[in-house]
Structure formats: C-alpha cells, structure tokens
C-alpha positions as protocol buffer text, in pm:
chain_id: "A"
residue {
  index: 1
  type: MET
  ca { x: -5991 y: -4101 z: -12573 }
}
residue {
  index: 2
  type: SER
  ca { x: -6277 y: -3842 z: -12486 }
}
residue {
  index: 3
  type: SER
  ca { x: -6560 y: -3830 z: -12691 }
}
residue {
  index: 4
  type: GLY
  ca { x: -6617 y: -3444 z: -12602 }
}
residue {
  index: 5
  type: PRO
  ca { x: -6867 y: -3243 z: -12442 }
}
residue {
  index: 6
  type: GLN
  ca { x: -7233 y: -3352 z: -12469 }
}
residue {
  index: 7
  type: ASN
  ca { x: -7450 y: -3122 z: -12694 }
}
residue {
  index: 8
  type: PHE
  ca { x: -7822 y: -3040 z: -12683 }
}
residue {
  index: 9
  type: VAL
  ca { x: -8100 y: -2950 z: -12856 }
}
residue {
  index: 10
  type: LEU
  ca { x: -8359 y: -2731 z: -12747 }
}
residue {
  index: 11
  type: ARG
  ca { x: -8706 y: -2806 z: -12836 }
}
residue {
  index: 12
  type: SER
  ca { x: -8873 y: -2452 z: -12776 }
}
residue {
  index: 13
  type: SER
  ca { x: -8971 y: -2120 z: -12965 }
}
residue {
  index: 14
  type: LEU
  ca { x: -8911 y: -1804 z: -12937 }
}
residue {
  index: 15
  type: THR
  ca { x: -9238 y: -1707 z: -12806 }
}
residue {
  index: 16
  type: SER
  ca { x: -9269 y: -2001 z: -12542 }
}
residue {
  index: 17
  type: PRO
  ca { x: -9176 y: -1808 z: -12186 }
}
residue {
  index: 18
  type: PHE
  ca { x: -9080 y: -2127 z: -12004 }
}
residue {
  index: 19
  type: GLY
  ca { x: -8848 y: -2163 z: -12329 }
}
residue {
  index: 20
  type: ARG
  ca { x: -8697 y: -1814 z: -12222 }
}
residue {
  index: 21
  type: LYS
  ca { x: -8614 y: -1923 z: -11895 }
}
residue {
  index: 22
  type: VAL
  ca { x: -8417 y: -2234 z: -12011 }
}
residue {
  index: 23
  type: ARG
  ca { x: -8256 y: -1988 z: -12282 }
}
residue {
  index: 24
  type: MET
  ca { x: -8137 y: -1710 z: -12004 }
}
residue {
  index: 25
  type: ALA
  ca { x: -8007 y: -2016 z: -11786 }
}
residue {
  index: 26
  type: VAL
  ca { x: -7803 y: -2118 z: -12150 }
}
residue {
  index: 27
  type: GLU
  ca { x: -7654 y: -1817 z: -12134 }
}
residue {
  index: 28
  type: VAL
  ca { x: -7569 y: -1786 z: -11773 }
}
residue {
  index: 29
  type: LEU
  ca { x: -7455 y: -2079 z: -11736 }
}
residue {
  index: 30
  type: GLY
  ca { x: -7196 y: -2042 z: -12036 }
}
residue {
  index: 31
  type: LEU
  ca { x: -7371 y: -2322 z: -12245 }
}
residue {
  index: 32
  type: GLY
  ca { x: -7472 y: -2156 z: -12528 }
}
residue {
  index: 33
  type: GLY
  ca { x: -7235 y: -2352 z: -12764 }
}
residue {
  index: 34
  type: ARG
  ca { x: -7363 y: -2645 z: -12724 }
}
residue {
  index: 35
  type: VAL
  ca { x: -7736 y: -2583 z: -12683 }
}
residue {
  index: 36
  type: THR
  ca { x: -7916 y: -2529 z: -13062 }
}
residue {
  index: 37
  type: LEU
  ca { x: -8267 y: -2416 z: -13073 }
}
residue {
  index: 38
  type: ALA
  ca { x: -8491 y: -2622 z: -13291 }
}
residue {
  index: 39
  type: HIS
  ca { x: -8905 y: -2465 z: -13295 }
}
residue {
  index: 40
  type: ALA
  ca { x: -9162 y: -2688 z: -13166 }
}
residue {
  index: 41
  type: ASP
  ca { x: -9479 y: -2632 z: -13240 }
}
residue {
  index: 42
  type: THR
  ca { x: -9742 y: -2779 z: -12999 }
}
residue {
  index: 43
  type: LEU
  ca { x: -10024 y: -2764 z: -13221 }
}
residue {
  index: 44
  type: ASP
  ca { x: -9874 y: -3001 z: -13518 }
}
residue {
  index: 45
  type: ASP
  ca { x: -9987 y: -3313 z: -13474 }
}
residue {
  index: 46
  type: ASN
  ca { x: -9648 y: -3454 z: -13662 }
}
residue {
  index: 47
  type: ASP
  ca { x: -9430 y: -3220 z: -13447 }
}
residue {
  index: 48
  type: THR
  ca { x: -9131 y: -3478 z: -13327 }
}
residue {
  index: 49
  type: LEU
  ca { x: -9210 y: -3303 z: -12958 }
}
residue {
  index: 50
  type: ARG
  ca { x: -9490 y: -3544 z: -12903 }
}
residue {
  index: 51
  type: ARG
  ca { x: -9264 y: -3839 z: -12932 }
}
residue {
  index: 52
  type: GLN
  ca { x: -9024 y: -3617 z: -12734 }
}
residue {
  index: 53
  type: ASN
  ca { x: -9252 y: -3521 z: -12438 }
}
residue {
  index: 54
  type: PRO
  ca { x: -9564 y: -3755 z: -12456 }
}
residue {
  index: 55
  type: LEU
  ca { x: -9716 y: -3416 z: -12339 }
}
residue {
  index: 56
  type: GLY
  ca { x: -9612 y: -3212 z: -12645 }
}
residue {
  index: 57
  type: LYS
  ca { x: -9543 y: -2977 z: -12397 }
}
residue {
  index: 58
  type: MET
  ca { x: -9219 y: -2720 z: -12489 }
}
residue {
  index: 59
  type: PRO
  ca { x: -8945 y: -2656 z: -12357 }
}
residue {
  index: 60
  type: CYS
  ca { x: -8783 y: -2997 z: -12437 }
}
residue {
  index: 61
  type: LEU
  ca { x: -8426 y: -3088 z: -12380 }
}
residue {
  index: 62
  type: VAL
  ca { x: -8271 y: -3380 z: -12614 }
}
residue {
  index: 63
  type: THR
  ca { x: -7952 y: -3496 z: -12524 }
}
residue {
  index: 64
  type: ASP
  ca { x: -7680 y: -3649 z: -12797 }
}
residue {
  index: 65
  type: ASP
  ca { x: -7817 y: -3991 z: -12711 }
}
residue {
  index: 66
  type: GLY
  ca { x: -8234 y: -3909 z: -12798 }
}
residue {
  index: 67
  type: THR
  ca { x: -8246 y: -3877 z: -12424 }
}
residue {
  index: 68
  type: ALA
  ca { x: -8526 y: -3627 z: -12356 }
}
residue {
  index: 69
  type: ILE
  ca { x: -8542 y: -3405 z: -12042 }
}
residue {
  index: 70
  type: TYR
  ca { x: -8891 y: -3168 z: -11991 }
}
residue {
  index: 71
  type: ASP
  ca { x: -9016 y: -2937 z: -11818 }
}
residue {
  index: 72
  type: SER
  ca { x: -8805 y: -2595 z: -11808 }
}
residue {
  index: 73
  type: GLY
  ca { x: -8772 y: -2642 z: -11410 }
}
residue {
  index: 74
  type: VAL
  ca { x: -8559 y: -2975 z: -11472 }
}
residue {
  index: 75
  type: ILE
  ca { x: -8366 y: -2890 z: -11812 }
}
residue {
  index: 76
  type: ILE
  ca { x: -8244 y: -2591 z: -11597 }
}
residue {
  index: 77
  type: GLU
  ca { x: -8144 y: -2823 z: -11293 }
}
residue {
  index: 78
  type: PHE
  ca { x: -7978 y: -3061 z: -11546 }
}
residue {
  index: 79
  type: LEU
  ca { x: -7777 y: -2775 z: -11746 }
}
residue {
  index: 80
  type: ALA
  ca { x: -7683 y: -2640 z: -11423 }
}
residue {
  index: 81
  type: ASP
  ca { x: -7539 y: -2993 z: -11311 }
}
residue {
  index: 82
  type: VAL
  ca { x: -7399 y: -2997 z: -11659 }
}
residue {
  index: 83
  type: ALA
  ca { x: -7204 y: -2709 z: -11602 }
}
residue {
  index: 84
  type: GLY
  ca { x: -7065 y: -2761 z: -11298 }
}
residue {
  index: 85
  type: SER
  ca { x: -7257 y: -2514 z: -11130 }
}
residue {
  index: 86
  type: ASP
  ca { x: -7446 y: -2396 z: -10805 }
}
residue {
  index: 87
  type: GLN
  ca { x: -7513 y: -2024 z: -10904 }
}
residue {
  index: 88
  type: LEU
  ca { x: -7860 y: -2043 z: -11013 }
}
residue {
  index: 89
  type: ILE
  ca { x: -7982 y: -2328 z: -10763 }
}
residue {
  index: 90
  type: PRO
  ca { x: -7816 y: -2359 z: -10399 }
}
residue {
  index: 91
  type: PRO
  ca { x: -7681 y: -2768 z: -10391 }
}
residue {
  index: 92
  type: ARG
  ca { x: -7838 y: -2826 z: -10078 }
}
residue {
  index: 93
  type: GLY
  ca { x: -7983 y: -2767 z: -9772 }
}
residue {
  index: 94
  type: PRO
  ca { x: -8305 y: -2543 z: -9706 }
}
residue {
  index: 95
  type: GLU
  ca { x: -8207 y: -2287 z: -9893 }
}
residue {
  index: 96
  type: ARG
  ca { x: -8206 y: -2523 z: -10172 }
}
residue {
  index: 97
  type: PHE
  ca { x: -8563 y: -2572 z: -10175 }
}
residue {
  index: 98
  type: LYS
  ca { x: -8654 y: -2238 z: -10075 }
}
residue {
  index: 99
  type: ALA
  ca { x: -8581 y: -2130 z: -10391 }
}
residue {
  index: 100
  type: LEU
  ca { x: -8709 y: -2400 z: -10612 }
}
residue {
  index: 101
  type: THR
  ca { x: -9008 y: -2338 z: -10415 }
}
residue {
  index: 102
  type: ARG
  ca { x: -8986 y: -1974 z: -10515 }
}
residue {
  index: 103
  type: ALA
  ca { x: -8924 y: -2033 z: -10855 }
}
residue {
  index: 104
  type: ARG
  ca { x: -9198 y: -2280 z: -10900 }
}
residue {
  index: 105
  type: LEU
  ca { x: -9469 y: -1938 z: -10754 }
}
residue {
  index: 106
  type: ALA
  ca { x: -9322 y: -1750 z: -11034 }
}
residue {
  index: 107
  type: ASP
  ca { x: -9407 y: -2056 z: -11270 }
}
residue {
  index: 108
  type: GLY
  ca { x: -9754 y: -2053 z: -11133 }
}
residue {
  index: 109
  type: ILE
  ca { x: -9777 y: -1646 z: -11287 }
}
residue {
  index: 110
  type: THR
  ca { x: -9637 y: -1758 z: -11616 }
}
residue {
  index: 111
  type: ASP
  ca { x: -9903 y: -2088 z: -11596 }
}
residue {
  index: 112
  type: ALA
  ca { x: -10201 y: -1884 z: -11501 }
}
residue {
  index: 113
  type: ALA
  ca { x: -10175 y: -1650 z: -11763 }
}
residue {
  index: 114
  type: ILE
  ca { x: -10132 y: -1881 z: -12027 }
}
residue {
  index: 115
  type: LEU
  ca { x: -10484 y: -2070 z: -11925 }
}
residue {
  index: 116
  type: MET
  ca { x: -10596 y: -1714 z: -11917 }
}
residue {
  index: 117
  type: ILE
  ca { x: -10443 y: -1647 z: -12259 }
}
residue {
  index: 118
  type: TYR
  ca { x: -10595 y: -2001 z: -12389 }
}
residue {
  index: 119
  type: ASP
  ca { x: -10955 y: -1935 z: -12320 }
}
residue {
  index: 120
  type: SER
  ca { x: -11013 y: -1728 z: -12611 }
}
residue {
  index: 121
  type: ARG
  ca { x: -10730 y: -1896 z: -12823 }
}
residue {
  index: 122
  type: PHE
  ca { x: -10902 y: -2237 z: -12775 }
}
residue {
  index: 123
  type: ARG
  ca { x: -11214 y: -2152 z: -12764 }
}
residue {
  index: 124
  type: PRO
  ca { x: -11267 y: -1886 z: -13083 }
}
residue {
  index: 125
  type: GLY
  ca { x: -11607 y: -1718 z: -13148 }
}
residue {
  index: 126
  type: GLU
  ca { x: -11712 y: -1817 z: -12782 }
}
residue {
  index: 127
  type: PRO
  ca { x: -11759 y: -1553 z: -12489 }
}
residue {
  index: 128
  type: PRO
  ca { x: -11500 y: -1573 z: -12219 }
}
residue {
  index: 129
  type: SER
  ca { x: -11549 y: -1817 z: -11906 }
}
residue {
  index: 130
  type: ALA
  ca { x: -11571 y: -1536 z: -11631 }
}
residue {
  index: 131
  type: ARG
  ca { x: -11509 y: -1777 z: -11368 }
}
residue {
  index: 132
  type: TRP
  ca { x: -11229 y: -1974 z: -11552 }
}
residue {
  index: 133
  type: LEU
  ca { x: -11071 y: -1626 z: -11585 }
}
residue {
  index: 134
  type: ALA
  ca { x: -11107 y: -1464 z: -11255 }
}
residue {
  index: 135
  type: HIS
  ca { x: -11015 y: -1861 z: -11140 }
}
residue {
  index: 136
  type: GLN
  ca { x: -10658 y: -1794 z: -11291 }
}
residue {
  index: 137
  type: ARG
  ca { x: -10636 y: -1443 z: -11215 }
}
residue {
  index: 138
  type: GLY
  ca { x: -10657 y: -1492 z: -10845 }
}
residue {
  index: 139
  type: LYS
  ca { x: -10316 y: -1689 z: -10887 }
}
residue {
  index: 140
  type: ILE
  ca { x: -10161 y: -1419 z: -11051 }
}
residue {
  index: 141
  type: VAL
  ca { x: -10248 y: -1148 z: -10806 }
}
residue {
  index: 142
  type: ARG
  ca { x: -10179 y: -1392 z: -10473 }
}
residue {
  index: 143
  type: ALA
  ca { x: -9848 y: -1476 z: -10635 }
}
residue {
  index: 144
  type: LEU
  ca { x: -9716 y: -1108 z: -10759 }
}
residue {
  index: 145
  type: ALA
  ca { x: -9835 y: -1003 z: -10393 }
}
residue {
  index: 146
  type: ALA
  ca { x: -9571 y: -1256 z: -10217 }
}
residue {
  index: 147
  type: PHE
  ca { x: -9358 y: -1136 z: -10468 }
}
residue {
  index: 148
  type: GLU
  ca { x: -9385 y: -757 z: -10386 }
}
residue {
  index: 149
  type: ALA
  ca { x: -9388 y: -799 z: -10025 }
}
residue {
  index: 150
  type: LEU
  ca { x: -9069 y: -1014 z: -10056 }
}
residue {
  index: 151
  type: PRO
  ca { x: -8883 y: -920 z: -10416 }
}
residue {
  index: 152
  type: PRO
  ca { x: -8594 y: -1137 z: -10464 }
}
residue {
  index: 153
  type: ASP
  ca { x: -8199 y: -958 z: -10479 }
}
residue {
  index: 154
  type: PRO
  ca { x: -8218 y: -755 z: -10814 }
}
residue {
  index: 155
  type: GLY
  ca { x: -7817 y: -811 z: -10833 }
}
residue {
  index: 156
  type: LYS
  ca { x: -7850 y: -1145 z: -10821 }
}
residue {
  index: 157
  type: THR
  ca { x: -7948 y: -1414 z: -11130 }
}
residue {
  index: 158
  type: ASP
  ca { x: -8050 y: -1741 z: -10985 }
}
residue {
  index: 159
  type: ILE
  ca { x: -8386 y: -1943 z: -11041 }
}
residue {
  index: 160
  type: VAL
  ca { x: -8573 y: -1746 z: -10884 }
}
residue {
  index: 161
  type: ALA
  ca { x: -8522 y: -1448 z: -11042 }
}
residue {
  index: 162
  type: ILE
  ca { x: -8470 y: -1636 z: -11403 }
}
residue {
  index: 163
  type: GLY
  ca { x: -8832 y: -1752 z: -11336 }
}
residue {
  index: 164
  type: LEU
  ca { x: -8974 y: -1458 z: -11190 }
}
residue {
  index: 165
  type: GLY
  ca { x: -8813 y: -1209 z: -11518 }
}
residue {
  index: 166
  type: CYS
  ca { x: -8970 y: -1429 z: -11749 }
}
residue {
  index: 167
  type: ALA
  ca { x: -9316 y: -1430 z: -11616 }
}
residue {
  index: 168
  type: LEU
  ca { x: -9334 y: -1066 z: -11535 }
}
residue {
  index: 169
  type: GLY
  ca { x: -9203 y: -1011 z: -11887 }
}
residue {
  index: 170
  type: TYR
  ca { x: -9501 y: -1250 z: -12022 }
}
residue {
  index: 171
  type: LEU
  ca { x: -9754 y: -1061 z: -11852 }
}
residue {
  index: 172
  type: ASP
  ca { x: -9596 y: -701 z: -11998 }
}
residue {
  index: 173
  type: TRP
  ca { x: -9620 y: -857 z: -12320 }
}
residue {
  index: 174
  type: ARG
  ca { x: -9943 y: -1070 z: -12351 }
}
residue {
  index: 175
  type: LYS
  ca { x: -10141 y: -821 z: -12140 }
}
residue {
  index: 176
  type: PRO
  ca { x: -10401 y: -1122 z: -11924 }
}
residue {
  index: 177
  type: VAL
  ca { x: -10354 y: -892 z: -11626 }
}
residue {
  index: 178
  type: GLU
  ca { x: -10237 y: -498 z: -11565 }
}
residue {
  index: 179
  type: TRP
  ca { x: -9950 y: -546 z: -11266 }
}
residue {
  index: 180
  type: ARG
  ca { x: -9740 y: -288 z: -11260 }
}
residue {
  index: 181
  type: GLN
  ca { x: -9960 y: -17 z: -11112 }
}
residue {
  index: 182
  type: ASP
  ca { x: -10054 y: -266 z: -10774 }
}
residue {
  index: 183
  type: HIS
  ca { x: -9683 y: -368 z: -10747 }
}
residue {
  index: 184
  type: PRO
  ca { x: -9421 y: -76 z: -10780 }
}
residue {
  index: 185
  type: ARG
  ca { x: -9213 y: -308 z: -10582 }
}
residue {
  index: 186
  type: LEU
  ca { x: -9181 y: -563 z: -10857 }
}
residue {
  index: 187
  type: ALA
  ca { x: -9152 y: -305 z: -11146 }
}
residue {
  index: 188
  type: ALA
  ca { x: -8855 y: -186 z: -11005 }
}
residue {
  index: 189
  type: TRP
  ca { x: -8731 y: -493 z: -10899 }
}
residue {
  index: 190
  type: LEU
  ca { x: -8784 y: -589 z: -11322 }
}
residue {
  index: 191
  type: ALA
  ca { x: -8619 y: -300 z: -11393 }
}
residue {
  index: 192
  type: ALA
  ca { x: -8312 y: -332 z: -11241 }
}
residue {
  index: 193
  type: PHE
  ca { x: -8256 y: -688 z: -11298 }
}
residue {
  index: 194
  type: ALA
  ca { x: -8271 y: -657 z: -11602 }
}
residue {
  index: 195
  type: GLN
  ca { x: -8047 y: -388 z: -11633 }
}
residue {
  index: 196
  type: HIS
  ca { x: -7777 y: -662 z: -11374 }
}
residue {
  index: 197
  type: GLU
  ca { x: -7859 y: -947 z: -11656 }
}
residue {
  index: 198
  type: PRO
  ca { x: -7816 y: -906 z: -11997 }
}
residue {
  index: 199
  type: ALA
  ca { x: -7955 y: -1209 z: -12088 }
}
residue {
  index: 200
  type: PHE
  ca { x: -8305 y: -1088 z: -12037 }
}
residue {
  index: 201
  type: ASP
  ca { x: -8303 y: -834 z: -12276 }
}
residue {
  index: 202
  type: ARG
  ca { x: -8154 y: -1123 z: -12530 }
}
residue {
  index: 203
  type: THR
  ca { x: -8375 y: -1378 z: -12495 }
}
residue {
  index: 204
  type: ARG
  ca { x: -8712 y: -1123 z: -12556 }
}
residue {
  index: 205
  type: ALA
  ca { x: -8985 y: -1262 z: -12779 }
}
residue {
  index: 206
  type: PRO
  ca { x: -8932 y: -1095 z: -13160 }
}
residue {
  index: 207
  type: SER
  ca { x: -9219 y: -907 z: -13106 }
}
residue {
  index: 208
  type: ALA
  ca { x: -9237 y: -821 z: -12751 }
}
C-alpha cells in the first residue's frame, strides 16, 4: 500500500532571496501543498538549521525522513525531479549546462549583494571597507552586463529567470547598487517577467 506523496519542510525566511527562489519554484512546479515553510534564523546558535545544514545557511529542504537538501539550486533540481518536470531545467545536453551556468551567474549577483550588505551588518560602528565593497560591486556590474547583453525570454519561467528575477528584486530592495539606469533591457525584462509569472509578486518579501 502506498504511503502517499512525500512532504517537505523548507527552512528559510520570507526575506531570503535564495529562499524566494525556492518558493517560486515550489509554486511553478505545483508543489505548494507539499512544502511547508518553517522560519530559520542563521544567527541563532540554537536554531536546528545548523544541525540540518552544517553551514547554517538557508534555504534548506528537509524531507519526511529527516534528510536535508541544500543549497537553493540543488533544492530546485530535487523538486523538479519530485514533480517529474523539466520546465525549470532542461533534462540533458548542452542546454542543461547552459541554463545551470546562467542560473549560477544570477546567483552570483545575489551572493555579492548580500556580502555588501553584510559588510556593515557584521561590523557595526566600523567604517565600510571600500576595497571589499568595490570587489563585490564589480561582480554585480559584470554579471548585469552579461545579462543586459542577452536577457532571458521574459515569457519563460525557468531556473535562470527565477534566479535573475530574485537577484534583481534583491537589488531593488536592499539597494547595494543602483542598476536600472544603466541596464534598460534588464529593467524591461524584469517588468515583463513579473507580469508573466505571478509567483514573482506572490513571493516578495513582506516589506519589499
């Protein structure tokens, strides 16, 4: 007798851009009824997140048997497999690796933006490190230029669009760099993608 479909717990927060990526994927894949969001606090020594993911990072997906899956890209691949869908990631061949590479480039924008925010958050009262901020800003600017030259299809929801949408959304929210004026094609892409994919607006951070 079948035990029924497996359910999952997503350890994240509503403000995490990488958690937002997974929440968007959950909606797109039709798995909303099987994934429960459980708030995680990466700065809390007692949060079970640190036992689920030794790095203490979110998002982290926990299965019924306690298996933990991380990071966001791996979680999305796992959920696509659970859903039996190749909508988000091509199943094989050069297109698969092209999509995964571009998705990682989008993640790199978010990574660098977070590190810029953390410069002041984890060193309160100290002057900002101009060299560190310039180093991270350079990553963002170069990645944005690559996407400006070749934006994704705004009418297609896949792992690249989800990651890029969340990266640009994070830049708009936290504002570590101003990007819109110098990247009009990307700004137009984001507006069109947000109109195409309702999960983009539904997964915004509450104060965004």
